[in-house]
């Protein structure tokens, strides 16, 4: 019988996750040893009896067999909280393809070597009116951080210190200065931990609507009946989803359970946080990327010790080790930030479902524009769907105009602004209302289209846009198909066949020229490089210090500007013609969200969508805010081309120092997959392969990149392919230094 070997990490809870040691699993323990189990092993020179965790199993010895010691016994205490985290890491490693160490590092918090964090609260010492006055003075002196604290305290007399530091991004020096001036005081731990009153509760009393109550009752009812499930709430922004989340969490807490509330970092606004603090007091905590490793560890310890009921945060908050997890809620589940960009390239949605099933917990997903994945699974019956179609209160959906830019060209208008948009902007400027202009520059544009007829150059095999490369080659980044850029449009013969180039900066220039006197703010990767600048720009716009905000997709998320009554989407085609299969979905989401920015106050809003493909279903259905119709058309395309969610797709990316070796390895791996494909039965559901080819960015940091894609209806089949490829690489480990192989399942980006 084949030998079994186990990778064991000794003292996992101490130092940062370290290299594992390999041990032999003796025959009598074969059944009892699996990832996550605690075992006794002989360690070091004196073979001292140490406790360790099994993190991985294999049939191969990594060392000479006679140097490998035996596991002595399985620890009686067997399974601990850490065990279940190791199990998740093991699952992720297998599911997404990564090393076990990388998976463990994702899942386990790094132990800190820092001093104990103090828990503090900040209390206002003067009345709200005075705070507001001082805030105005500070703003005049450009002391924006001070102004932020003062305004927050004017709204709520007592605030948690960590909330001010983290979410309001205010330094301790600033707080100290304000304390010296007598506007506030900071008090430490035990006072905060045993508060007579919570964060000053002026929580708005809401009586839930019937549709909201139904969701809460079903989710909690299923849970009580021992049938935890996965649910999708499809509800437009403002339909009251957050109220539903709060309601579900409240009932979970009443049952002694804890909740993980995932919110993409960019959508985690101060207002949202405050709603959770007001409802659940100091038993809520926040995770975000600005926390140091030590602060994160501290949060995790508090959660493990039962001091918290709710943790709010982005993707990584998923791994909070609650003792009695009841529910994981994922707001804006369609957001691409839920997918990790580094190995293991896990998706928080699937991982949440896995974690929940281990804890017999429920998962609630919410979105105004659900991902194709989630909605598809409501159709297959894996998830339960709730529709919340009403917007709460009186604000109505905006009027939307789709402007055909081909017509503008015919009329002789070569400006980036259509006549309609130009007119509407002028009216807004006269009326003193605000305008948002949105230019989607996400990722890689590079497509080539005809300005006269709208025709887009596409790959004949993959049905995605071709990207223009230097020298006029048009390339498909899935399969490597190439053709020369034609001189005239193959559809209509026009000479206006060109790449699309426009940036926010050019828009800003054009605005200055066409609307002299208008006050303009620009928000893009360049203007938001500094840490606080993102919030500063939004704040300035909210304070109506500008008439027009121009920006990339950053500006469409989460923020309410009641005075914005016009939203212009300058080039809807930029996202429509990205070189990957999610382009249509992304466009629909962005347009729907952007349109949702107009008319959030009492004044009705208008939206102008400028495009060369006015009849494209993503654009038409977004203009009508009609998710259902969009889904129906998009799923036909996915199904026809065998793209996710109907099938699954795995990207295999090889990076190398030397171009030739990387190209070779990628080619060899692809051949191996071809062999696997051809050796199978000729049944319909077989493997499909695309590539290999150079990556979109063929070289980063002097590393050459080659890629190929494999598709299959069954995810498990792709896992098998990945396992086989991993083995192939492991056998060649010695030749393959300076080469890395990464796997990405159901990729969000094109490599
Ligand atoms: P979403 O999370 O779907 O964007 P919210 O839960 O934030 O929606 O609700 C939008 C606004 O409507 C919030 O100010 C919220 O307090 C309010 N609201 C939601 N449901 C009700 C209700 N049943 N009664 C009164 N106000 C409500
Ligand atoms: Zn044409
Ligand atoms: Zn192709």
XYZ file of C-alpha atoms and ligand atoms in Angstrom:
780
model
C 0.000 0.000 0.000
C 1.182 3.474 -0.837
C 2.600 5.500 1.981
C 0.844 8.628 3.187
C 2.712 11.756 4.208
C 1.415 14.716 6.137
C 2.657 18.298 6.245
C 2.548 19.468 9.826
C 2.954 22.989 11.144
C 4.106 23.124 14.720
C 2.822 25.999 16.786
C 0.630 27.475 14.139
C -0.852 29.982 16.533
C 2.491 31.533 17.278
C 4.769 33.070 14.726
C 3.502 33.889 11.333
C 2.620 30.829 9.336
C 5.817 28.935 8.827
C 7.206 26.208 6.709
C 5.568 22.854 7.395
C 7.501 19.668 8.219
C 6.719 16.393 6.591
C 5.857 13.300 8.650
C 4.798 9.807 7.750
C 1.262 8.796 8.662
C 1.473 5.361 10.326
C -1.121 2.831 9.048
C -3.165 2.841 12.246
C -3.694 6.614 11.921
C -4.617 6.733 8.230
C -8.292 7.238 8.992
C -7.798 9.815 11.695
C -5.367 12.176 9.995
C -6.707 14.872 7.692
C -6.068 18.600 7.227
C -6.940 20.552 10.331
C -6.364 17.743 12.839
C -4.003 18.321 15.747
C -1.290 15.722 16.121
C 1.646 14.875 18.343
C 4.943 14.770 16.467
C 8.569 14.237 17.443
C 10.305 17.534 16.891
C 13.891 18.707 16.692
C 17.060 16.921 17.711
C 15.751 15.504 20.950
C 12.488 14.409 19.336
C 10.509 16.404 21.828
C 6.770 15.695 21.787
C 5.168 18.714 20.147
C 1.635 19.513 19.040
C 1.137 20.544 15.454
C -1.559 20.911 12.842
C -1.830 18.779 9.760
C -2.151 21.177 6.868
C -1.707 18.960 3.838
C -1.478 15.327 2.726
C 0.331 13.665 -0.113
C 1.495 10.316 -1.447
C 4.968 11.589 -2.136
C 7.884 12.045 0.174
C 9.715 15.328 -0.276
C 12.820 13.983 1.502
C 14.652 10.664 1.641
C 12.175 8.300 3.223
C 14.492 7.225 6.027
C 14.743 10.859 7.225
C 10.979 11.160 7.696
C 9.604 10.567 11.158
C 6.205 9.158 12.083
C 3.289 11.063 13.544
C 2.941 9.757 17.110
C -0.729 10.268 17.816
C -3.787 12.359 17.125
C -4.423 14.880 19.875
C -7.526 14.168 21.950
C -8.714 17.725 21.702
C -8.740 16.970 17.976
C -10.615 19.775 16.315
C -10.267 23.431 17.277
C -11.264 26.748 15.792
C -7.977 26.710 13.958
C -8.811 23.317 12.513
C -11.748 24.681 10.628
C -9.649 27.522 9.277
C -7.047 25.056 8.070
C -9.806 23.061 6.430
C -10.926 26.177 4.599
C -7.373 26.875 3.501
C -7.080 23.317 2.258
C -10.319 23.652 0.355
C -9.140 26.923 -1.196
C -5.835 25.439 -2.197
C -7.602 22.634 -3.996
C -10.457 24.698 -5.405
C -8.399 27.606 -6.700
C -4.917 26.214 -7.105
C -2.287 27.738 -4.835
C 0.318 26.606 -2.395
C -0.922 25.598 1.041
C 1.211 28.286 2.642
C -0.402 30.987 0.524
C -3.833 29.631 1.431
C -2.986 29.521 5.135
C -1.692 33.066 5.032
C -4.964 34.188 3.523
C -7.027 32.503 6.178
C -5.041 32.813 9.378
C -4.430 36.176 10.954
C -0.841 37.126 11.487
C 0.006 37.287 15.126
C 1.063 40.713 16.139
C 3.970 41.741 18.264
C 2.465 45.078 19.171
C 1.220 46.620 22.326
C -2.361 46.036 23.321
C -4.792 48.248 21.461
C -6.754 50.507 23.656
C -10.469 50.731 23.215
C -11.536 54.316 23.397
C -14.425 56.568 22.717
C -14.559 60.197 21.779
C -17.164 62.494 23.308
C -18.119 66.006 22.295
C -17.626 68.652 24.990
C -19.596 71.439 23.331
C -23.011 71.519 21.687
C -23.721 70.576 18.081
C -24.104 74.164 16.915
C -20.695 75.154 18.202
C -19.153 72.069 16.601
C -20.631 73.023 13.245
C -19.341 76.585 13.573
C -15.844 75.440 14.431
C -15.996 72.971 11.565
C -16.680 75.810 9.154
C -13.699 77.750 10.532
C -11.494 74.685 10.120
C -12.612 74.233 6.557
C -11.690 77.792 5.761
C -8.224 76.987 7.061
C -8.230 73.790 4.960
C -8.139 71.637 8.080
C -10.379 69.029 6.544
C -9.632 66.218 8.973
C -10.570 68.397 11.932
C -13.719 69.471 10.191
C -14.673 65.866 9.560
C -14.464 64.870 13.218
C -16.330 67.938 14.345
C -19.153 67.372 11.893
C -19.416 63.720 12.844
C -19.568 64.645 16.532
C -22.198 67.250 15.808
C -24.344 64.431 14.518
C -23.446 61.936 17.210
C -22.172 63.093 20.544
C -20.204 59.924 21.270
C -18.248 57.957 18.693
C -15.906 54.999 18.933
C -12.290 56.083 18.675
C -11.477 53.391 16.138
C -14.277 54.546 13.889
C -12.856 58.051 13.853
C -9.344 56.823 13.236
C -10.183 54.258 10.610
C -13.222 55.370 8.751
C -12.841 59.093 9.143
C -9.110 58.689 8.633
C -8.162 61.212 11.306
C -4.751 61.090 12.948
C -4.305 60.875 16.710
C -2.401 64.182 16.594
C -5.457 65.888 15.149
C -7.647 64.453 17.878
C -5.202 65.550 20.524
C -5.194 69.066 19.145
C -8.978 69.236 19.266
C -8.948 67.854 22.782
C -6.535 70.575 23.884
C -8.853 73.165 22.364
C -11.616 71.724 24.536
C -13.992 70.540 21.810
C -13.862 66.865 22.646
C -12.426 64.318 25.025
C -11.046 60.854 24.535
C -11.734 58.233 27.179
C -10.221 54.803 27.435
C -11.216 51.259 27.532
C -13.367 50.137 30.426
C -15.616 53.121 30.043
C -16.141 52.251 26.436
C -16.561 48.558 27.058
C -19.307 49.008 29.648
C -21.176 51.860 28.166
C -24.265 53.138 29.872
C -25.389 54.253 26.501
C -24.300 53.079 23.109
C -23.102 55.247 20.282
C -25.702 57.900 20.763
C -28.824 56.226 19.520
C -30.830 58.424 17.304
C -31.430 55.501 15.039
C -34.305 56.194 12.750
C -37.258 54.050 13.742
C -38.359 52.112 10.712
C -41.384 49.933 10.374
C -40.391 47.278 7.913
C -42.461 46.833 4.795
C -44.041 43.486 4.055
C -41.493 42.539 1.396
C -38.672 43.304 3.799
C -40.277 41.321 6.607
C -40.839 38.348 4.307
C -37.132 38.093 3.560
C -36.120 38.245 7.206
C -38.752 35.745 8.249
C -37.836 33.238 5.565
C -34.100 33.451 6.112
C -34.369 33.227 9.873
C -37.195 30.677 9.676
C -35.165 28.323 7.475
C -32.254 28.734 9.821
C -34.285 27.895 12.902
C -35.719 24.886 11.129
C -32.185 23.588 10.614
C -32.156 24.398 6.903
C -29.589 27.150 6.476
C -29.435 28.233 2.845
C -28.121 30.725 0.357
C -30.341 33.655 -0.603
C -30.106 36.425 -3.143
C -31.886 39.708 -2.565
C -32.272 41.533 -5.854
C -33.208 45.055 -4.902
C -32.425 48.433 -6.385
C -30.298 50.816 -4.387
C -32.458 52.401 -1.742
C -34.989 49.563 -1.684
C -34.132 48.829 1.932
C -31.737 45.895 1.721
C -29.551 47.184 4.519
C -32.588 47.316 6.791
C -33.126 43.663 5.970
C -29.514 42.802 6.784
C -29.834 44.593 10.108
C -33.008 42.672 10.850
C -31.472 39.294 10.082
C -28.370 40.025 12.128
C -30.484 41.183 15.045
C -32.308 37.876 15.157
C -29.092 35.903 14.782
C -27.616 37.739 17.747
C -30.743 36.993 19.752
C -30.040 33.310 19.122
C -26.471 33.717 20.338
C -24.992 33.653 16.833
C -22.555 35.952 15.109
C -22.626 37.625 11.724
C -20.090 38.529 9.060
C -21.166 41.523 6.999
C -19.160 41.879 3.796
C -19.216 45.231 2.047
C -16.768 46.199 -0.702
C -14.346 48.700 0.730
C -15.312 51.387 -1.736
C -18.975 51.135 -0.721
C -18.319 51.053 3.014
C -19.377 54.575 3.787
C -19.392 56.261 7.118
C -23.185 56.473 7.038
C -23.519 52.735 6.580
C -21.121 51.997 9.403
C -22.973 54.313 11.684
C -26.187 52.395 11.110
C -24.515 49.236 12.366
C -22.932 50.962 15.334
C -26.225 52.499 16.295
C -28.026 49.193 16.141
C -25.443 46.902 17.709
C -23.214 49.193 19.743
C -19.715 48.208 20.671
C -20.169 44.576 19.694
C -19.566 45.578 16.086
C -16.158 45.943 14.621
C -14.745 46.962 11.271
C -11.994 45.473 9.181
C -10.458 47.378 6.365
C -7.258 47.690 4.459
C -5.997 50.632 6.476
C -5.693 48.477 9.602
C -2.243 47.251 10.450
C -1.624 43.527 10.810
C -1.653 44.040 14.556
C -4.994 45.793 14.565
C -6.452 43.059 12.394
C -5.163 40.421 14.737
C -6.749 42.270 17.588
C -10.155 42.243 15.898
C -9.826 38.573 15.172
C -8.933 37.795 18.789
C -11.908 39.726 20.037
C -14.137 37.791 17.653
C -12.694 34.445 18.700
C -13.088 35.374 22.361
C -16.782 36.061 21.875
C -16.491 39.807 22.411
C -18.020 40.671 19.069
C -21.308 39.861 17.364
C -20.761 41.494 14.027
C -17.728 42.118 11.895
C -18.016 44.433 8.904
C -15.439 44.511 6.194
C -14.290 43.640 2.713
C -13.357 40.192 1.420
C -10.866 39.318 4.119
C -13.407 39.738 6.933
C -14.731 36.397 5.746
C -12.062 34.613 7.743
C -13.087 36.005 11.104
C -13.077 32.977 13.429
C -16.406 33.379 15.170
C -17.281 30.561 17.588
C -20.951 30.430 16.545
C -21.301 31.862 13.095
C -24.946 32.221 12.068
C -24.921 34.220 8.872
C -22.623 35.688 6.252
C -24.096 38.645 4.387
C -22.542 39.916 1.211
C -23.732 43.284 -0.003
C -23.075 44.299 -3.620
C -22.249 40.685 -4.337
C -21.538 41.466 -8.007
C -18.498 43.591 -7.148
C -15.268 42.389 -8.690
C -13.339 43.217 -5.532
C -14.820 40.055 -4.022
C -12.423 38.120 -6.167
C -8.862 37.933 -4.897
C -6.251 39.023 -7.388
C -3.439 37.143 -5.727
C -3.084 33.458 -5.189
C -5.266 31.733 -4.016
C -7.563 33.593 -6.395
C -10.669 32.823 -4.422
C -14.090 34.327 -4.843
C -15.633 35.487 -1.579
C -19.082 34.301 -2.654
C -18.141 30.661 -3.106
C -15.826 30.727 -0.127
C -18.566 32.237 2.024
C -20.879 29.425 1.034
C -18.219 26.872 1.904
C -17.494 28.461 5.284
C -21.192 28.748 6.011
C -21.771 25.088 5.258
C -19.038 24.124 7.706
C -20.743 26.159 10.410
C -24.293 25.351 9.335
C -24.762 29.057 8.762
C -26.755 30.914 6.098
C -25.522 33.172 3.326
C -27.413 36.250 2.164
C -26.321 37.985 -1.031
C -27.623 41.369 -2.061
C -27.320 43.489 -5.173
C -29.149 45.908 -7.414
C -27.466 44.249 -10.395
C -26.757 40.649 -9.398
C -23.830 38.845 -10.952
C -24.719 36.399 -13.703
C -23.379 33.697 -11.382
C -25.717 34.442 -8.524
C -28.815 34.981 -10.624
C -28.155 31.830 -12.636
C -27.993 29.849 -9.403
C -31.379 31.139 -8.360
C -32.663 29.680 -11.625
C -31.026 26.317 -10.992
C -32.509 26.324 -7.497
C -29.227 26.506 -5.602
C -30.073 29.924 -4.183
C -33.408 31.333 -3.207
C -34.363 34.618 -4.849
C -36.109 37.599 -3.280
C -37.043 40.567 -5.402
C -37.343 43.962 -3.737
C -38.324 46.171 -6.600
C -39.576 49.246 -4.817
C -37.317 52.155 -4.046
C -38.055 53.361 -0.555
C -39.627 56.790 -0.295
C -40.556 59.060 -3.120
C -37.451 59.345 -5.286
C -38.252 58.165 -8.778
C -36.134 56.553 -11.435
C -34.488 59.038 -13.754
C -35.321 59.709 -17.399
C -32.724 58.167 -19.677
C -31.632 59.214 -23.165
C -29.513 56.984 -25.356
C -27.555 59.119 -27.788
C -26.300 57.582 -31.007
C -22.832 59.048 -31.522
C -22.813 57.892 -35.161
C -25.580 60.404 -35.782
C -23.597 63.136 -34.040
C -20.742 62.477 -36.430
C -23.109 62.681 -39.386
C -24.350 66.024 -38.095
C -20.770 67.212 -37.969
C -20.404 67.202 -34.186
C -16.943 65.932 -33.288
C -16.957 67.070 -29.671
C -16.972 64.460 -26.895
C -20.316 65.909 -25.806
C -23.434 65.196 -27.806
C -25.761 68.101 -28.542
C -28.312 66.716 -26.093
C -25.815 66.372 -23.266
C -24.427 69.807 -23.979
C -27.889 71.388 -23.769
C -28.829 69.585 -20.578
C -25.538 70.571 -18.980
C -26.079 74.198 -19.763
C -29.491 74.089 -18.143
C -28.074 72.479 -15.009
C -25.318 75.040 -14.724
C -27.882 77.813 -14.996
C -30.104 76.218 -12.367
C -27.194 75.669 -9.974
C -27.633 71.900 -10.002
C -24.800 69.433 -10.199
C -23.589 67.135 -12.953
C -21.609 63.925 -12.931
C -19.731 62.830 -16.023
C -18.604 59.315 -16.143
C -15.933 57.838 -18.354
C -15.300 54.183 -17.925
C -11.607 53.643 -18.331
C -11.410 50.412 -16.439
C -8.816 47.995 -17.575
C -7.711 47.844 -21.126
C -9.540 49.709 -23.848
C -7.627 49.174 -27.067
C -10.562 47.981 -29.143
C -11.145 49.206 -32.663
C -14.524 50.312 -33.890
C -16.153 52.249 -36.666
C -17.394 55.720 -35.772
C -19.683 55.758 -38.759
C -21.581 52.483 -38.310
C -20.555 51.249 -34.849
C -19.032 47.997 -36.072
C -16.546 46.504 -33.587
C -13.669 44.242 -34.645
C -14.157 40.915 -32.871
C -12.528 37.495 -32.670
C -14.368 35.079 -34.970
C -13.765 32.236 -32.489
C -14.325 33.776 -29.068
C -16.793 36.580 -29.771
C -14.856 39.099 -27.700
C -13.307 42.352 -28.914
C -9.895 42.275 -30.528
C -7.232 44.519 -29.030
C -5.059 46.740 -31.133
C -1.331 46.248 -30.816
C 1.529 48.281 -32.088
C 2.054 47.888 -35.809
C -1.666 47.648 -36.491
C -2.195 44.012 -35.450
C -5.526 43.105 -33.935
C -5.207 40.324 -31.359
C -7.641 38.116 -29.435
C -6.461 37.733 -25.874
C -8.221 34.473 -25.295
C -7.035 32.413 -28.248
C -4.243 34.418 -29.844
C -6.082 34.911 -33.152
C -4.567 37.803 -35.107
C -5.401 39.821 -38.141
C -4.156 43.020 -39.680
C -6.139 46.106 -38.957
C -8.181 46.855 -42.067
C -7.837 50.298 -43.586
C -11.580 50.790 -43.890
C -14.560 49.409 -42.001
C -15.397 45.896 -43.299
C -19.076 46.666 -42.732
C -19.614 50.060 -44.299
C -16.325 51.024 -45.904
C -15.923 54.149 -43.777
C -12.438 55.435 -42.976
C -13.484 56.262 -39.422
C -12.297 52.902 -38.147
C -10.169 53.667 -35.146
C -9.058 52.891 -31.648
C -10.890 54.618 -28.867
C -8.748 57.029 -26.911
C -10.120 59.449 -24.406
C -9.137 60.079 -20.834
C -10.637 62.030 -17.968
C -7.976 64.667 -18.442
C -9.021 65.346 -22.024
C -12.632 65.563 -20.865
C -11.664 68.089 -18.246
C -9.901 70.176 -20.893
C -12.903 69.996 -23.192
C -15.127 71.120 -20.323
C -13.018 74.163 -19.605
C -13.270 75.092 -23.242
C -16.978 74.501 -23.743
C -18.217 75.605 -20.319
C -15.903 78.382 -19.186
C -16.631 79.339 -15.619
C -17.967 75.963 -14.545
C -16.255 74.579 -11.455
C -14.859 71.155 -12.199
C -13.508 68.319 -10.091
C -11.772 65.324 -11.557
C -11.473 61.939 -9.914
C -9.406 59.147 -11.353
C -6.406 57.027 -10.472
C -4.143 60.058 -10.869
C -6.015 62.448 -8.625
C -6.657 59.884 -5.905
C -3.187 58.491 -5.444
C -2.880 60.007 -2.005
C -4.714 58.266 0.781
C -7.262 60.887 1.728
C -7.795 62.475 -1.640
C -10.595 60.146 -2.694
C -12.758 61.197 0.229
C -11.688 64.814 -0.070
C -12.899 65.058 -3.643
C -16.218 63.448 -2.805
C -16.597 65.673 0.197
C -15.925 68.799 -1.814
C -18.475 67.731 -4.381
C -21.027 66.907 -1.695
C -20.477 70.384 -0.251
C -21.289 71.757 -3.704
C -17.880 73.263 -4.171
C -17.997 72.158 -7.802
C -20.624 71.992 -10.514
C -19.242 69.063 -12.419
C -17.520 65.915 -11.236
C -15.690 64.015 -13.971
C -14.417 60.594 -13.161
C -13.896 56.934 -13.779
C -16.115 54.223 -12.347
C -14.957 55.260 -8.871
C -17.588 57.961 -8.832
C -20.589 55.737 -9.409
C -20.375 53.752 -6.198
C -22.391 54.236 -3.098
C -22.456 57.976 -2.632
C -25.541 60.098 -2.466
C -25.446 63.584 -3.910
C -28.958 64.989 -3.677
C -28.154 67.983 -5.883
C -26.963 65.858 -8.813
C -29.718 65.889 -11.406
C -27.761 64.986 -14.508
C -25.460 62.085 -15.176
C -23.599 61.804 -18.468
C -22.001 58.554 -19.537
C -19.546 59.620 -22.165
C -18.444 56.402 -23.747
C -20.525 53.431 -22.796
C -18.609 51.483 -25.446
C -15.397 51.490 -23.485
C -16.659 48.823 -21.136
C -18.809 47.159 -23.753
C -15.802 46.357 -25.872
C -13.377 45.125 -23.307
C -11.676 42.023 -24.483
C -13.421 39.513 -22.242
C -16.706 37.702 -21.880
C -17.903 39.795 -18.942
C -17.906 43.036 -20.912
C -21.677 43.102 -21.387
C -22.382 42.337 -17.748
C -19.944 44.957 -16.528
C -21.482 47.548 -18.822
C -24.966 46.787 -17.619
C -23.871 47.094 -13.988
C -21.964 50.314 -14.501
C -24.679 51.990 -16.508
C -27.368 50.969 -14.066
C -25.361 52.237 -11.139
C -24.383 55.433 -12.875
C -27.991 56.092 -13.848
C -28.950 55.486 -10.238
C -26.793 58.471 -9.237
C -29.179 60.943 -10.835
C -32.103 62.334 -8.926
C -31.486 60.911 -5.465
C -32.987 63.962 -3.846
C -36.441 65.451 -4.464
C -35.542 66.802 -7.888
C -36.036 64.388 -10.769
C -32.902 63.300 -12.584
C -31.845 62.732 -16.172
C -29.223 60.459 -17.648
C -27.512 60.660 -21.014
C -25.785 57.569 -22.364
C -23.522 58.248 -25.345
C -22.693 55.232 -27.474
C -21.900 53.944 -30.947
C -23.992 50.827 -30.325
C -27.328 52.216 -29.124
C -29.102 48.974 -29.933
C -26.830 46.771 -27.787
C -28.913 44.899 -25.228
C -26.663 45.859 -22.297
C -27.303 49.509 -23.045
C -30.979 49.243 -23.866
C -31.830 47.243 -20.736
C -29.679 49.385 -18.479
C -31.496 52.460 -19.741
C -34.777 50.784 -18.804
C -33.321 49.491 -15.529
C -34.552 46.095 -16.654
C -32.342 43.449 -15.120
C -34.518 40.503 -16.085
C -34.376 41.201 -19.802
C -30.652 41.812 -19.656
C -30.139 38.485 -17.907
C -32.182 36.585 -20.474
C -30.078 37.850 -23.371
C -26.751 37.591 -21.627
C -27.290 34.005 -20.519
C -27.936 32.957 -24.111
C -24.524 34.305 -25.081
C -22.822 32.627 -22.121
C -24.511 29.368 -22.876
C -23.772 29.473 -26.579
C -20.086 30.259 -26.023
C -19.806 28.019 -22.935
C -18.666 30.819 -20.692
C -19.368 31.011 -16.944
C -21.729 30.682 -15.202
C -23.109 28.091 -17.615
C -19.722 26.414 -17.902
C -16.523 27.039 -15.978
C -13.259 28.436 -17.187
C -9.745 28.176 -15.819
C -6.906 30.458 -16.805
C -3.381 29.092 -16.536
C -0.797 31.850 -16.444
C 2.922 31.189 -16.737
C 5.371 33.948 -15.912
C 9.083 33.666 -16.467
C 12.316 35.604 -16.518
C 13.325 34.165 -19.822
C 10.840 34.438 -22.596
C 11.668 31.108 -24.169
C 11.348 28.951 -21.048
C 7.995 30.463 -20.143
C 6.654 30.016 -23.606
C 7.868 26.429 -23.634
C 6.368 25.495 -20.307
C 3.056 27.081 -21.225
C 3.120 25.135 -24.484
C 3.931 21.865 -22.729
C 1.167 22.340 -20.199
C -1.275 23.164 -22.953
C -0.247 20.016 -24.845
C -0.845 17.975 -21.741
C -4.358 19.393 -21.510
C -4.898 18.606 -25.184
C -3.858 15.018 -24.495
C -6.302 14.853 -21.605
C -8.996 16.240 -23.835
C -8.349 13.865 -26.722
C -8.021 10.755 -24.572
C -11.532 11.221 -23.259
C -14.782 9.879 -24.593
C -16.269 11.884 -27.378
C -19.209 12.924 -25.230
C -20.488 16.467 -25.594
C -19.336 17.841 -22.264
C -15.638 17.461 -22.912
C -12.810 19.865 -22.187
C -12.340 22.857 -24.426
C -9.109 24.713 -24.735
C -8.275 28.224 -25.904
C -4.725 29.394 -26.481
C -1.914 29.273 -25.517
C -1.004 32.831 -26.314
C 0.872 35.858 -25.066
C -0.910 37.638 -22.241
C -2.559 41.040 -22.773
C 0.345 42.584 -20.966
C 3.001 40.306 -22.285
C 5.680 41.522 -19.909
C 5.454 43.000 -16.415
C 8.571 43.834 -14.421
C 10.688 41.931 -16.891
C 8.573 38.838 -16.412
C 7.181 37.326 -19.582
C 3.602 36.122 -19.431
C 1.909 33.343 -21.370
C -1.582 32.063 -20.838
C -4.145 29.519 -21.921
C -7.719 28.827 -20.927
C -9.605 25.594 -20.320
C -13.378 25.312 -20.223
C -15.699 22.592 -18.980
C -19.251 22.456 -17.726
C -18.153 20.715 -14.563
C -15.943 22.627 -12.138
C -14.539 19.397 -10.703
C -13.177 18.447 -14.107
C -11.181 21.664 -14.188
C -9.879 20.934 -10.704
C -8.642 17.594 -12.020
C -6.868 19.327 -14.890
C -5.286 21.742 -12.438
C -4.160 18.875 -10.193
C -2.600 17.144 -13.140
C -0.773 20.320 -14.180
C 0.447 20.879 -10.630
C 1.884 17.397 -10.588
C 3.522 17.995 -13.952
C 5.219 21.103 -12.585
C 6.175 19.449 -9.332
C 7.978 16.701 -11.214
C 9.999 19.361 -13.020
C 10.484 21.554 -10.009
C 14.266 21.696 -10.439
C 14.150 22.922 -14.024
C 11.419 25.403 -13.290
C 12.944 27.908 -10.946
C 12.379 31.468 -12.165
C 9.024 30.300 -13.486
C 5.692 30.620 -11.772
C 2.359 29.123 -12.668
C -0.876 30.659 -11.492
C -4.390 29.348 -11.812
C -7.506 31.443 -11.960
C -10.944 29.875 -11.948
C -13.773 31.754 -13.607
C -11.458 34.711 -14.087
C -12.748 38.239 -13.847
C -9.963 39.729 -15.900
C -8.294 38.719 -19.097
C -4.633 37.907 -18.732
P -30.337 49.678 0.306
O -29.438 48.991 1.281
O -31.163 48.709 -0.502
O -29.661 50.685 -0.546
P -31.387 50.997 2.658
O -31.663 49.903 3.614
O -30.139 51.776 2.867
O -31.432 50.470 1.153
O -32.651 51.968 2.622
C -32.658 53.234 1.961
C -33.260 54.264 2.894
O -34.626 53.957 3.155
C -32.564 54.304 4.237
O -32.498 55.623 4.686
C -33.475 53.503 5.124
O -33.373 53.866 6.479
C -34.842 53.781 4.536
N -35.759 52.678 4.744
C -35.594 51.403 4.317
N -36.643 50.656 4.675
C -37.503 51.476 5.343
C -38.792 51.284 5.980
N -39.408 50.111 5.964
N -39.351 52.374 6.561
C -38.737 53.560 6.564
N -37.544 53.801 5.984
C -36.908 52.770 5.391
Zn -18.488 51.011 -40.405
Zn -10.348 34.332 -29.931
